Coordinates of C-alpha atoms in Angstrom, one line a residue:
M269 CA 0.3 0.3 -0.1
A270 CA 1.4 3.4 -1.2
F271 CA 0.9 4.7 3.0
Y272 CA 4.0 2.1 4.0
K273 CA 6.1 3.8 1.4
W274 CA 7.5 6.7 4.1
T275 CA 8.0 3.8 6.7
M276 CA 11.3 2.6 5.2
G277 CA 10.7 -0.6 6.4
K278 CA 10.0 0.0 9.8
S279 CA 7.2 -1.7 11.6
Y280 CA 4.7 1.2 13.2
S281 CA 1.7 0.1 15.7
I282 CA -1.5 2.1 14.9
D283 CA -0.6 4.0 18.1
D284 CA 3.3 4.7 16.7
I285 CA 1.3 5.8 13.1
Q286 CA -1.3 7.9 15.3
Q287 CA 1.5 9.7 17.1
I288 CA 3.6 10.6 13.4
N289 CA 0.6 11.8 11.8
M290 CA -1.8 12.8 14.0
K291 CA -0.2 15.5 16.2
V292 CA -2.7 19.0 16.9
T293 CA -0.5 22.2 17.6
E294 CA -2.5 25.6 18.0
K295 CA -1.4 28.2 15.5
E296 CA -3.3 30.7 17.1
K297 CA -6.1 30.8 19.5
G298 CA -8.8 28.8 18.2
L299 CA -7.1 27.9 15.3
F300 CA -5.7 24.2 15.1
K301 CA -3.1 22.5 12.6
M302 CA -2.7 19.0 12.3
S303 CA -0.1 17.2 10.3
K304 CA 0.3 15.9 7.0
F305 CA 0.1 12.4 5.8
K306 CA 3.4 11.9 3.2
D307 CA 1.5 9.6 1.0
P308 CA -2.1 9.2 -1.0
L309 CA -4.0 6.3 0.8
Y310 CA -6.8 3.9 -0.5
F311 CA -9.9 4.8 0.1
E312 CA -10.5 2.3 2.8
E313 CA -7.2 3.4 4.2
G314 CA -7.8 6.1 4.0
F315 CA -11.1 6.4 5.5
F316 CA -9.8 4.5 8.6
Y317 CA -7.2 7.3 9.1
L318 CA -9.6 9.9 8.2
V319 CA -12.1 9.1 11.4
K320 CA -8.8 8.1 13.9
A321 CA -8.0 12.1 12.5
I322 CA -11.8 13.0 13.3
Q323 CA -11.4 11.8 16.4
K324 CA -7.9 13.1 17.5
L325 CA -9.5 16.5 16.9
Q326 CA -12.9 16.3 18.8
S327 CA -10.5 15.7 21.7
T328 CA -8.6 18.8 20.8
I329 CA -11.7 21.1 20.2
T330 CA -13.9 20.8 22.7
D331 CA -15.6 24.3 22.1
R332 CA -16.9 24.7 18.9
P333 CA -17.9 21.7 15.6
V334 CA -14.5 20.5 14.1
L335 CA -14.3 21.5 10.1
I336 CA -13.5 19.1 8.0
A337 CA -13.0 19.8 4.1
I338 CA -12.9 17.1 1.2
S339 CA -12.4 18.2 -2.4
G340 CA -11.6 16.4 -5.6
P341 CA -12.6 16.2 -9.1
S342 CA -15.8 15.9 -10.4
G343 CA -17.4 12.2 -9.8
A344 CA -14.2 11.4 -7.7
G345 CA -16.2 10.0 -4.4
K346 CA -17.0 13.4 -2.7
T347 CA -20.1 12.8 -1.5
T348 CA -19.6 8.9 -0.9
L349 CA -16.7 9.9 1.6
A350 CA -19.1 12.4 3.3
N351 CA -22.0 9.8 3.9
K352 CA -19.6 7.3 5.1
I353 CA -18.6 10.1 7.6
L354 CA -21.8 11.1 8.5
D355 CA -23.1 7.5 8.6
F356 CA -20.4 6.9 11.3
F357 CA -20.0 10.1 13.8
S358 CA -24.0 10.9 14.9
K359 CA -23.5 14.4 15.4
A360 CA -22.3 15.9 12.0
T361 CA -23.6 17.8 9.3
S362 CA -23.1 18.0 5.5
L363 CA -22.5 21.2 3.2
S364 CA -21.9 20.5 -0.4
M365 CA -20.7 23.4 -2.2
D366 CA -23.6 22.5 -5.4
N367 CA -26.0 24.3 -3.3
Y368 CA -23.7 27.5 -3.3
L369 CA -23.9 27.8 -7.4
D370 CA -25.4 31.4 -7.6
T371 CA -26.4 31.5 -11.5
S372 CA -27.6 34.9 -11.3
K373 CA -24.2 35.6 -11.9
H374 CA -22.9 35.7 -15.7
V375 CA -22.2 32.1 -16.7
I376 CA -19.7 32.0 -19.4
D377 CA -20.3 29.2 -22.3
E378 CA -22.4 27.2 -20.0
N379 CA -19.2 26.7 -17.8
F380 CA -20.7 26.1 -14.2
D381 CA -17.7 24.5 -13.0
D382 CA -15.9 28.1 -12.8
Y383 CA -15.1 29.0 -9.2
R384 CA -16.8 32.4 -9.8
L385 CA -20.1 31.2 -9.8
V386 CA -19.6 29.9 -6.1
D387 CA -21.4 32.1 -3.7
F388 CA -18.3 32.7 -1.2
D389 CA -19.9 34.9 1.2
L390 CA -22.8 33.3 1.5
L391 CA -20.9 30.3 2.4
K392 CA -18.2 32.4 4.7
K393 CA -21.3 33.6 6.6
N394 CA -22.6 29.8 6.7
L395 CA -19.2 28.5 8.0
K396 CA -18.9 31.1 10.8
E397 CA -22.3 30.8 12.1
L398 CA -22.1 27.2 12.6
I399 CA -18.4 28.1 14.3
E400 CA -20.2 30.2 16.7
G401 CA -22.9 27.6 17.8
K402 CA -25.4 29.5 15.6
E403 CA -28.4 28.2 13.3
T404 CA -28.0 29.3 10.1
K405 CA -29.5 29.3 6.9
T406 CA -28.0 27.3 3.8
P407 CA -29.5 27.3 0.3
L408 CA -30.7 24.5 -1.7
Y409 CA -30.2 24.0 -5.7
D410 CA -31.9 22.4 -8.1
F411 CA -30.0 21.2 -11.1
R412 CA -32.8 20.3 -13.9
K413 CA -33.6 24.3 -13.3
S414 CA -30.3 25.5 -12.9
G415 CA -31.1 27.7 -9.8
R416 CA -31.4 27.9 -6.2
Y417 CA -35.4 26.9 -5.1
A418 CA -35.1 27.1 -0.8
Y419 CA -33.3 27.4 2.0
E420 CA -33.0 25.2 5.0
T421 CA -32.2 25.4 8.3
T422 CA -28.7 24.0 9.6
K423 CA -27.2 23.8 13.0
C424 CA -24.1 22.2 14.8
K425 CA -23.2 21.9 18.5
A426 CA -19.8 21.9 19.8
G427 CA -18.1 18.4 19.9
G428 CA -19.5 18.3 16.5
I429 CA -18.5 17.6 12.8
V430 CA -18.9 20.2 10.1
L431 CA -18.1 18.7 6.7
L432 CA -18.3 21.0 3.6
E433 CA -17.7 18.8 -0.2
G434 CA -17.0 20.6 -3.4
I435 CA -14.7 20.5 -6.0
Y436 CA -13.2 24.2 -4.5
A437 CA -13.6 23.0 -0.9
L438 CA -9.9 24.1 -0.6
H439 CA -10.1 27.3 -2.2
D440 CA -8.0 29.6 -1.2
Q441 CA -11.1 31.9 0.0
I442 CA -12.2 29.3 2.7
R443 CA -9.6 26.8 3.3
Q444 CA -8.6 29.1 6.7
F445 CA -11.5 27.6 8.3
F446 CA -10.7 23.9 8.0
D447 CA -9.3 21.6 10.9
F448 CA -8.5 19.0 8.4
R449 CA -8.6 19.2 4.8
I450 CA -9.1 15.7 2.2
F451 CA -8.4 15.6 -1.5
I452 CA -10.1 12.2 -3.2
S453 CA -9.6 11.1 -6.6
G454 CA -10.3 8.2 -8.3
G455 CA -7.7 9.4 -11.2
V456 CA -9.3 11.6 -14.2
H457 CA -10.4 8.4 -16.2
Y458 CA -12.7 7.4 -13.4
D459 CA -13.8 10.7 -11.8
L460 CA -14.4 11.8 -15.8
V461 CA -17.2 7.9 -16.3
K462 CA -18.7 9.0 -12.9
R463 CA -19.7 12.2 -13.4
I464 CA -21.0 10.7 -17.0
A465 CA -23.2 8.5 -15.4
R466 CA -24.1 11.1 -12.6
D467 CA -25.2 13.9 -15.0
I468 CA -27.7 11.6 -17.0
S469 CA -29.5 11.0 -13.6
R470 CA -29.2 14.6 -12.1
T471 CA -29.5 16.6 -15.0
G472 CA -30.9 14.3 -17.8
Q473 CA -27.9 15.0 -19.8
T474 CA -27.4 12.4 -22.5
P475 CA -23.4 10.9 -22.3
K476 CA -22.7 12.7 -25.5
E477 CA -23.8 16.5 -23.7
S478 CA -22.1 15.4 -20.3
F479 CA -19.0 14.4 -22.0
Q480 CA -18.9 17.6 -24.3
Q481 CA -19.0 19.5 -21.4
I482 CA -16.8 17.6 -19.3
S483 CA -14.0 18.0 -22.2
E484 CA -15.0 21.7 -22.5
T485 CA -14.9 23.1 -19.3
V486 CA -15.3 20.7 -16.5
Y487 CA -11.4 19.5 -17.1
P488 CA -10.3 22.6 -17.8
M489 CA -11.5 24.2 -14.7
Y490 CA -10.0 21.0 -12.7
K491 CA -6.4 21.5 -14.2
A492 CA -6.1 24.7 -13.8
F493 CA -8.0 25.8 -10.1
V494 CA -8.5 22.6 -8.4
E495 CA -5.8 20.2 -9.3
P496 CA -3.4 22.6 -7.8
T497 CA -4.8 22.8 -4.4
I498 CA -3.8 19.2 -3.8
K499 CA -0.9 20.3 -1.4
Y500 CA -2.7 21.8 0.9
A501 CA -4.3 18.8 1.6
H502 CA -3.8 17.0 5.4
L503 CA -4.9 13.8 3.7
K504 CA -5.4 12.5 0.1
I505 CA -7.0 9.6 -1.1
L506 CA -7.3 7.7 -4.1
N507 CA -10.6 5.8 -4.8
R508 CA -9.9 3.2 -6.9
F509 CA -13.4 2.2 -7.3
N510 CA -15.0 0.2 -10.8
P511 CA -17.8 2.1 -12.2
F512 CA -18.0 0.7 -14.7
A513 CA -19.7 -2.9 -13.2
A514 CA -22.3 -0.3 -11.9
L515 CA -23.8 1.1 -15.8
L516 CA -24.0 -1.5 -17.8
N517 CA -23.8 -5.9 -17.3
P518 CA -20.0 -6.5 -18.6
T519 CA -19.5 -8.8 -21.9
Y520 CA -17.4 -12.2 -22.0
T521 CA -15.1 -12.7 -24.3
L522 CA -13.4 -15.4 -26.0
K523 CA -10.3 -14.8 -28.1
T524 CA -8.4 -17.1 -30.5
T525 CA -6.2 -17.0 -33.6
E526 CA -7.4 -20.2 -34.6
K527 CA -9.0 -20.5 -38.2
V528 CA -12.8 -20.8 -37.9
T529 CA -15.1 -21.4 -41.5
E530 CA -18.0 -18.9 -41.9
E531 CA -19.8 -22.2 -42.2
A532 CA -19.1 -23.4 -38.6
I533 CA -20.1 -20.1 -37.2
L534 CA -23.2 -19.8 -39.4
K535 CA -24.0 -23.2 -37.8
V536 CA -23.2 -22.8 -33.9
L537 CA -25.2 -19.6 -34.5
G538 CA -28.0 -21.0 -35.7
L539 CA -28.4 -18.7 -38.9
D540 CA -29.2 -19.6 -42.4
E541 CA -27.1 -19.4 -45.0
K542 CA -27.7 -16.7 -46.9
Y543 CA -27.5 -14.2 -43.8
K544 CA -24.6 -11.6 -44.7
P545 CA -22.2 -10.9 -42.1
K546 CA -21.7 -7.5 -41.2
Y547 CA -18.5 -5.5 -43.1
T548 CA -16.6 -2.7 -40.9
Q549 CA -13.2 -1.2 -40.7
Y550 CA -12.3 1.1 -37.5
N551 CA -9.1 3.2 -36.5
D552 CA -8.9 2.4 -32.7
I553 CA -7.5 5.1 -31.5
Y554 CA -6.5 4.3 -27.7
I555 CA -5.6 7.4 -25.5
R556 CA -4.3 7.1 -21.8
P557 CA -5.6 9.2 -19.2
P558 CA -3.1 12.2 -17.7
S559 CA -1.4 11.7 -14.5
D560 CA -3.2 11.4 -11.6
I561 CA -2.2 11.9 -7.6
E562 CA -1.0 8.5 -7.5
S563 CA 2.0 9.3 -10.1
D564 CA 5.3 9.5 -8.2
E565 CA 6.5 12.7 -9.0
E566 CA 3.8 14.7 -8.0
S567 CA 3.6 12.7 -4.5
N568 CA 7.0 13.9 -4.3
S569 CA 6.7 17.3 -4.9
D570 CA 3.5 17.3 -2.9
N571 CA 5.5 15.8 0.3
N572 CA 8.6 18.2 -0.3
S573 CA 6.4 21.0 -0.2
D574 CA 4.5 19.3 2.9
S575 CA 8.0 18.5 4.8
N576 CA 9.7 21.8 4.0
S577 CA 6.9 23.9 5.9
E578 CA 7.2 21.2 8.7
N579 CA 10.9 21.2 9.2
Q580 CA 11.4 24.8 8.5
E581 CA 11.1 26.1 12.2
N582 CA 13.6 23.2 13.5
N583 CA 16.3 24.4 11.2
E584 CA 16.3 27.6 12.1
K585 CA 16.8 26.5 16.0
K586 CA 19.7 24.0 14.5
N587 CA 20.8 27.5 12.6
E588 CA 21.1 29.4 15.5
K589 CA 23.2 26.9 17.8
N590 CA 25.5 26.5 14.7
E591 CA 26.2 30.5 14.4
K592 CA 28.9 29.9 17.0
N593 CA 31.1 27.0 15.7
E594 CA 31.5 28.8 12.2
K595 CA 34.2 26.1 10.7
N596 CA 31.5 23.6 11.7
E597 CA 29.2 25.3 10.1
K598 CA 30.7 24.9 6.8
K599 CA 31.6 21.7 7.0
K600 CA 28.0 20.6 7.4
E601 CA 27.1 23.0 4.7
K602 CA 29.5 21.0 2.3
N603 CA 28.2 18.2 3.7
T604 CA 24.9 18.6 3.2
E605 CA 25.6 20.1 -0.5
K606 CA 27.7 16.1 -1.1
K607 CA 24.1 14.7 0.0
E608 CA 22.3 16.5 -1.8
I609 CA 24.0 15.8 -5.2
K610 CA 23.9 12.2 -4.6
N611 CA 19.9 12.6 -3.6
K612 CA 19.7 13.9 -7.0
K613 CA 22.3 11.0 -8.7
N614 CA 19.7 8.6 -7.0
D615 CA 16.9 10.5 -8.1
K616 CA 17.7 10.7 -11.3
L617 CA 18.6 6.7 -11.4
Q618 CA 15.2 6.0 -10.0
V619 CA 13.3 7.7 -12.9
K620 CA 15.8 5.4 -15.1
K621 CA 15.3 2.3 -13.5
K622 CA 11.4 3.1 -13.9
K623 CA 11.0 3.8 -17.1
L624 CA 13.3 0.4 -17.9
N625 CA 10.6 -1.5 -16.3
R626 CA 8.6 0.4 -18.3
Y627 CA 9.6 -0.2 -21.4
N628 CA 12.0 -2.6 -23.2
S629 CA 15.6 -1.9 -23.7
F630 CA 14.7 -1.5 -27.1
G631 CA 11.9 1.5 -26.6
G632 CA 8.7 -0.3 -26.7
R633 CA 6.5 -0.1 -24.3
K634 CA 5.6 -3.3 -22.3
S635 CA 2.1 -4.9 -23.0
S636 CA 2.4 -5.6 -18.6
F637 CA 2.3 -1.8 -18.1
V638 CA -0.6 -1.0 -19.9
K639 CA -3.1 0.2 -17.5
D640 CA -6.9 1.8 -18.2
Y641 CA -7.5 3.4 -21.2
I642 CA -10.2 5.0 -23.3
R643 CA -11.0 4.0 -27.1
V644 CA -11.8 6.5 -29.9
R645 CA -13.2 4.5 -32.5
N646 CA -13.0 5.8 -35.8
N647 CA -16.1 3.7 -38.2
I648 CA -14.3 4.5 -41.6
S649 CA -17.1 3.6 -43.5
S650 CA -20.0 5.7 -42.0
G651 CA -17.3 8.6 -40.6
T652 CA -18.8 8.6 -37.0
Y653 CA -16.3 8.8 -33.8
E654 CA -17.8 6.6 -30.7
V655 CA -15.7 6.8 -27.2
Q656 CA -15.5 3.8 -25.6
F657 CA -14.6 3.6 -21.9
S658 CA -13.8 0.1 -21.0
Q659 CA -11.7 -1.8 -18.0
I660 CA -10.8 -4.9 -18.8
L661 CA -11.0 -7.6 -16.5
Q662 CA -9.2 -11.1 -17.0
Q663 CA -10.5 -14.7 -15.4
D664 CA -9.3 -18.0 -16.6
D665 CA -10.0 -17.9 -20.8
F666 CA -12.3 -14.9 -20.3
I667 CA -11.4 -11.3 -21.7
I668 CA -14.5 -9.4 -19.4
T669 CA -15.4 -5.6 -20.0
P670 CA -17.9 -3.3 -18.2
T671 CA -18.3 -1.0 -21.2
L672 CA -20.4 2.6 -21.8
D673 CA -19.9 3.8 -25.7
F674 CA -21.5 6.2 -26.7
E675 CA -21.4 8.5 -30.3
V676 CA -19.4 11.9 -30.0
S677 CA -18.0 14.5 -32.5
V678 CA -14.3 14.5 -33.5
K679 CA -14.1 17.6 -31.6
I680 CA -14.0 15.8 -28.5
L681 CA -10.6 13.4 -29.9
S682 CA -8.2 17.1 -29.5
G683 CA -10.5 18.2 -26.5
L684 CA -9.0 15.5 -24.5
L685 CA -5.9 15.6 -26.0
S686 CA -5.9 19.4 -24.2
L687 CA -6.5 18.3 -21.4
G688 CA -3.5 15.6 -21.5
Y689 CA -4.4 12.7 -22.7
H690 CA -1.9 10.9 -24.6
I691 CA -2.5 8.7 -27.8
D692 CA -0.7 5.2 -27.1
A693 CA -2.0 3.4 -29.9
T694 CA -4.0 3.7 -33.5
I695 CA -5.1 0.5 -34.2
K696 CA -6.5 -0.4 -38.1
R697 CA -8.9 -3.2 -37.9
K698 CA -11.3 -5.3 -40.7
L699 CA -14.2 -6.6 -39.1
K700 CA -17.0 -9.1 -40.3
R701 CA -19.6 -9.7 -37.6
F702 CA -22.1 -12.6 -37.1
S703 CA -24.9 -11.8 -34.4
N704 CA -27.7 -14.0 -33.5
G705 CA -28.9 -11.1 -31.4
E706 CA -27.5 -13.1 -27.8
I707 CA -24.1 -14.1 -29.7
T708 CA -22.0 -11.9 -31.5
I709 CA -18.6 -13.8 -33.4
D710 CA -16.3 -10.8 -34.5
V711 CA -13.4 -11.9 -37.5
D712 CA -10.8 -9.2 -36.9
T713 CA -8.3 -8.3 -38.8
F714 CA -5.2 -6.2 -37.9
V715 CA -3.7 -4.4 -41.1
Q716 CA -0.6 -3.3 -39.3
M717 CA 0.4 -7.0 -37.3
K718 CA 0.5 -8.2 -40.7
N719 CA -3.1 -8.9 -41.3
I720 CA -3.3 -11.2 -37.8
T721 CA -6.7 -12.5 -38.0
Y722 CA -8.5 -12.9 -34.0
V723 CA -11.5 -14.6 -33.7
Q724 CA -13.8 -13.1 -30.8
I725 CA -16.8 -15.2 -29.0
K726 CA -18.7 -12.6 -26.9
G727 CA -22.2 -12.3 -25.3
K728 CA -23.4 -11.7 -21.7
K729 CA -24.0 -15.1 -20.5
R730 CA -20.8 -16.5 -19.4
E731 CA -21.9 -20.3 -20.3
T732 CA -23.5 -19.6 -23.8
V733 CA -20.1 -18.4 -24.4
Q734 CA -18.3 -20.7 -23.1
E735 CA -20.7 -23.6 -24.8
I736 CA -20.2 -21.7 -28.1
G737 CA -16.4 -21.8 -27.9
N738 CA -16.8 -25.8 -27.2
L739 CA -18.7 -26.5 -30.3
L740 CA -16.0 -24.4 -32.4
G741 CA -13.7 -26.9 -30.9
L742 CA -11.2 -23.7 -29.0
E743 CA -11.3 -25.1 -26.0
G744 CA -7.7 -24.8 -24.8
K745 CA -6.7 -22.2 -27.9
Y746 CA -7.3 -19.5 -26.4
V747 CA -5.6 -15.6 -26.3
R748 CA -6.1 -14.0 -22.4
K749 CA -4.8 -10.8 -23.9
S750 CA -6.9 -7.7 -24.5
Y751 CA -5.8 -5.8 -28.2
I752 CA -4.0 -2.9 -26.8
E753 CA -1.9 -5.4 -25.1
L754 CA -1.6 -7.8 -27.9
Y755 CA -0.4 -5.1 -30.0
F756 CA 2.6 -3.5 -27.8
D757 CA 4.1 -6.9 -27.3
Y758 CA 3.3 -7.3 -31.3
T759 CA 5.2 -3.7 -31.4
E760 CA 7.7 -4.5 -29.0
E761 CA 9.3 -8.0 -30.8
K762 CA 9.3 -5.3 -33.9
I763 CA 11.3 -3.1 -32.7
K764 CA 13.7 -5.6 -31.3
T765 CA 14.4 -7.5 -33.9
R766 CA 15.1 -4.5 -36.0
E767 CA 17.5 -3.1 -33.2
L768 CA 18.8 -6.9 -33.2
K769 CA 19.6 -6.4 -37.0
K770 CA 20.9 -3.2 -37.2
I771 CA 23.8 -4.5 -34.2
K772 CA 24.1 -7.7 -36.3
K773 CA 25.2 -5.3 -39.7
K774 CA 28.0 -3.4 -37.1
K775 CA 29.4 -6.3 -36.2
K776 CA 29.9 -7.6 -40.2
N777 CA 31.1 -4.0 -41.1

């Protein structure tokens, strides 16, 4: 787990960990500061230590409620985390920043994620009154009507908890109110899909409309104004949930390179000899999400910024003590310079090692490092584009792909690239499809891979897919990798062969 990276192999009890991470110090009268966790935690572990942190704060702050802020991108799980805290603590009140939208202000290009639309004045008034133990009138917002429709009375007594969740919960206008600050993310890829699913149910938008809004307004605002606030969080949580299973039933796929005749396919599917398969040509463009708070480089930069402020006071005291002895001070400075040079060298070596692990020695990407992709499918025949969110799961001979697919405009691809997505591969496919409504059999030919042909048996019922495969005599002859993994394996081998040929030529010469 990420949490144990910084322990450097030492074993700590829960009490030790609490003492390390949960020191509460009084900055000014009535304002408290809690130590930060140095690494992102996964959801379950993060929730455990969040509860411990709140309990620690409650034992220290007794004359007012404890204020907790939960920030992160749309769809990351902020509301889920807030609801878990409400279930755990009986004296807890939750505020959603969604309710503080003020659409009486000018909305530019339907960008409802613009922080300038947040009614910070009312939010600060509500927070101040809750801190003072007073009743306060908090707003309610209707997303379908795009407007504030009512107010409700909210109060929280001393010893209770006030939660604020929203993408701008760590904004500089309100950050100072909170005793403990959390940043939660599922990674951009997950957050994107979860946001689309939420918008469909909450605002009545179609997936296409939601995706377009996200690519043009939501994520540009996130990258510019939300992501930079990660450094102010005491605790970073990675919510690696799987939203796909909740959207649609998974498709079970068996894949093989064995030759299967059309007659055999028609027979097992119960189709007439006059049946005409569907012919299509695709360009499958695989784009990889930008890095999120899990990335080592970002995590390290956050750790440095966290530790700098915490170690500043100690460094000043050490400098004062060493002023009397200039010679020793110079020696120490030289030693620290040497250590810094060594550390920089070690950091560079670590980065190189990670790159070597991710890529083979000839520069190709390894299929073992394939994670989650968004596949933008360009149907060459019709000229249309389709976004396909999918997460590849492998079990026995099956490739299991819960998916959410919908048609988009070509602008979406450029929009994703502007958000930091990367094109990792473009695969040209010629497809011949047979289907009886329950089972689909695709005969796929890959142009770049020497026209290698794969036969895919796909369906919603695992047993039926297995039975069709057995009838075709394919048992024990299945390929267990996705197309993107197979493509990377092929290109890796191709690069390796090419480089070896170059080496042989050099030796001959």
